[in-house]
């Protein structure tokens, strides 16, 4: 797919309709496996799209193959992109997390995503479905924040053991009600 038309994003909104019983001959498993390897090593920008594509490894449909091909089209247009680490970067640990609410239409589970940066470069990232069904967007964001915080504290401890204590630890979340829940520990329902 090196001569294909480039995609601007790794995932699209629309889905291709297809027959449920349709069997397609495509090396889907191998393609998704290679994308999983890439997304966990050097390309956090495709992590969400790859995790979504990997949910249908057993019985891929036409829409799944179209989604995987879109990821490859995105990669062919961004082949020069990658991670950059600078030696003179500060030791500030910054975590960003987010969640969608009930984004998986089949299970109604939310998907969490987070990126942890040391200085200017990302050192850890994750995109995966939450293990439980969240009852609100606040709860979905709180679960994402808890997962991200656990990983951030692990990295902070690891850096401390390597005598590279971070100068500062910042935690960024965009949901105001989840921030209030984290600060106070009290969840107020509006009746």
XYZ file of C-alpha atoms in Angstrom:
191
model
C 0.000 0.000 0.000
C 2.988 2.325 -0.424
C 1.425 4.019 -3.478
C -2.060 4.407 -1.989
C -3.919 7.641 -1.347
C -2.957 8.943 2.103
C -5.510 9.242 4.919
C -5.482 12.234 7.254
C -6.488 10.222 10.339
C -5.992 6.577 11.338
C -9.710 5.983 12.016
C -12.867 7.172 10.340
C -16.362 7.826 11.611
C -18.425 5.956 9.025
C -18.599 2.198 8.729
C -18.984 0.101 5.606
C -22.124 -2.045 5.682
C -21.661 -5.725 4.879
C -23.303 -9.100 5.213
C -22.576 -10.783 8.568
C -21.941 -14.156 6.940
C -19.557 -12.824 4.315
C -16.128 -14.488 4.510
C -13.257 -12.432 3.207
C -9.831 -13.619 2.143
C -7.353 -11.120 3.574
C -4.358 -11.590 5.905
C -6.258 -9.661 8.584
C -4.639 -11.265 11.603
C -1.120 -10.664 10.287
C -1.936 -7.057 9.394
C -3.414 -6.298 12.807
C -0.534 -8.063 14.588
C 2.013 -5.902 12.776
C -0.014 -2.771 13.583
C -0.252 -3.784 17.253
C 3.520 -4.128 17.387
C 3.964 -0.740 15.763
C 1.417 0.994 18.007
C 3.018 -0.303 21.204
C 6.573 0.574 20.182
C 6.799 3.809 18.221
C 3.382 5.045 17.038
C 1.001 6.002 19.853
C -1.076 7.981 17.342
C -2.545 4.782 15.879
C -3.167 2.972 19.185
C -6.920 3.658 19.368
C -7.610 2.651 15.769
C -5.526 -0.527 16.074
C -7.169 -1.607 19.337
C -10.565 -1.088 17.740
C -9.524 -3.165 14.725
C -8.124 -5.944 16.913
C -11.528 -6.610 18.501
C -12.646 -8.566 15.433
C -9.655 -10.847 14.897
C -11.785 -14.008 14.950
C -14.234 -13.036 12.242
C -13.238 -9.877 10.353
C -15.881 -8.282 8.178
C -15.440 -5.984 5.208
C -15.687 -2.876 7.450
C -12.810 -4.213 9.585
C -10.580 -4.719 6.553
C -11.444 -1.215 5.327
C -10.468 0.128 8.782
C -7.109 -1.696 8.730
C -6.378 -0.453 5.218
C -7.161 3.086 6.390
C -4.557 2.738 9.158
C -1.993 1.648 6.555
C -3.004 4.595 4.331
C -2.489 6.921 7.307
C 0.919 5.380 8.023
C 2.017 5.739 4.397
C 1.308 9.478 4.627
C 3.057 9.897 7.979
C 6.037 7.622 7.458
C 8.446 10.315 8.651
C 6.571 10.787 11.951
C 7.814 9.109 15.092
C 8.957 9.680 18.627
C 11.671 12.185 19.420
C 13.670 12.198 22.637
C 16.093 14.969 23.501
C 19.044 14.571 25.823
C 18.681 18.083 27.249
C 14.993 17.654 28.085
C 13.798 18.313 31.637
C 12.623 15.546 33.956
C 9.037 16.777 34.254
C 6.560 13.886 34.237
C 3.268 14.843 32.553
C 0.269 12.542 32.177
C -2.708 13.121 29.881
C -5.785 10.910 30.035
C -9.191 10.785 28.409
C -12.117 8.453 27.960
C -15.149 8.172 25.752
C -18.446 7.281 27.381
C -19.945 3.976 26.199
C -18.087 4.202 22.907
C -18.332 0.490 22.142
C -21.866 0.083 20.801
C -21.954 -3.673 21.409
C -20.818 -3.832 25.057
C -21.440 -0.172 26.024
C -17.989 -0.103 27.591
C -15.847 3.017 27.390
C -12.379 3.245 25.908
C -9.586 4.837 27.914
C -6.498 6.439 26.542
C -3.504 8.015 28.157
C -0.035 9.288 27.342
C 2.742 9.795 29.888
C 5.581 12.089 28.869
C 8.983 12.540 30.453
C 10.169 15.955 29.371
C 9.080 16.387 25.776
C 8.857 12.738 24.735
C 6.156 10.150 25.431
C 7.441 7.149 27.369
C 4.186 5.255 27.981
C 0.772 5.191 26.346
C -2.317 3.041 26.352
C -5.630 2.746 24.542
C -7.978 -0.019 25.635
C -11.530 -0.831 26.562
C -12.437 -0.381 30.221
C -13.055 -3.637 32.116
C -16.428 -2.447 33.467
C -19.400 -0.506 32.141
C -19.330 3.080 33.382
C -22.670 4.601 34.355
C -21.736 8.174 33.454
C -19.092 10.138 31.598
C -17.716 11.235 34.987
C -17.252 7.618 36.045
C -15.639 6.729 32.694
C -13.187 9.637 33.050
C -12.503 8.727 36.697
C -11.657 5.129 35.739
C -9.324 6.417 33.001
C -7.692 8.801 35.474
C -7.176 5.991 37.989
C -5.493 3.765 35.375
C -3.278 6.616 34.209
C -2.398 7.592 37.777
C -1.350 4.018 38.634
C 0.977 3.909 35.633
C 2.322 7.395 36.393
C 3.134 6.438 39.991
C 4.872 3.272 38.764
C 7.043 5.329 36.413
C 7.767 7.884 39.148
C 8.877 5.074 41.492
C 10.988 3.493 38.752
C 12.694 6.818 38.005
C 13.374 7.264 41.733
C 15.065 3.857 41.870
C 17.221 4.914 38.924
C 18.207 8.119 40.787
C 16.399 10.242 38.224
C 13.664 11.799 40.334
C 11.248 13.860 38.246
C 11.286 17.598 38.894
C 7.509 17.844 38.742
C 4.546 15.520 38.170
C 1.559 16.984 36.303
C -1.712 15.181 35.681
C -4.025 16.530 32.950
C -7.679 15.563 32.602
C -10.379 17.457 30.701
C -13.638 16.516 32.473
C -14.602 19.072 35.137
C -16.864 16.732 37.113
C -14.147 14.048 37.183
C -11.644 16.659 38.407
C -14.063 17.644 41.191
C -14.554 13.974 42.094
C -10.789 13.422 42.245
C -10.240 16.520 44.414
C -13.098 16.003 46.880
C -13.914 12.307 46.662
C -17.624 13.171 46.656
C -19.891 12.505 43.697
C -22.895 14.842 43.567
C -25.801 13.768 41.384
C -28.083 16.426 39.987
C -31.690 15.417 40.629
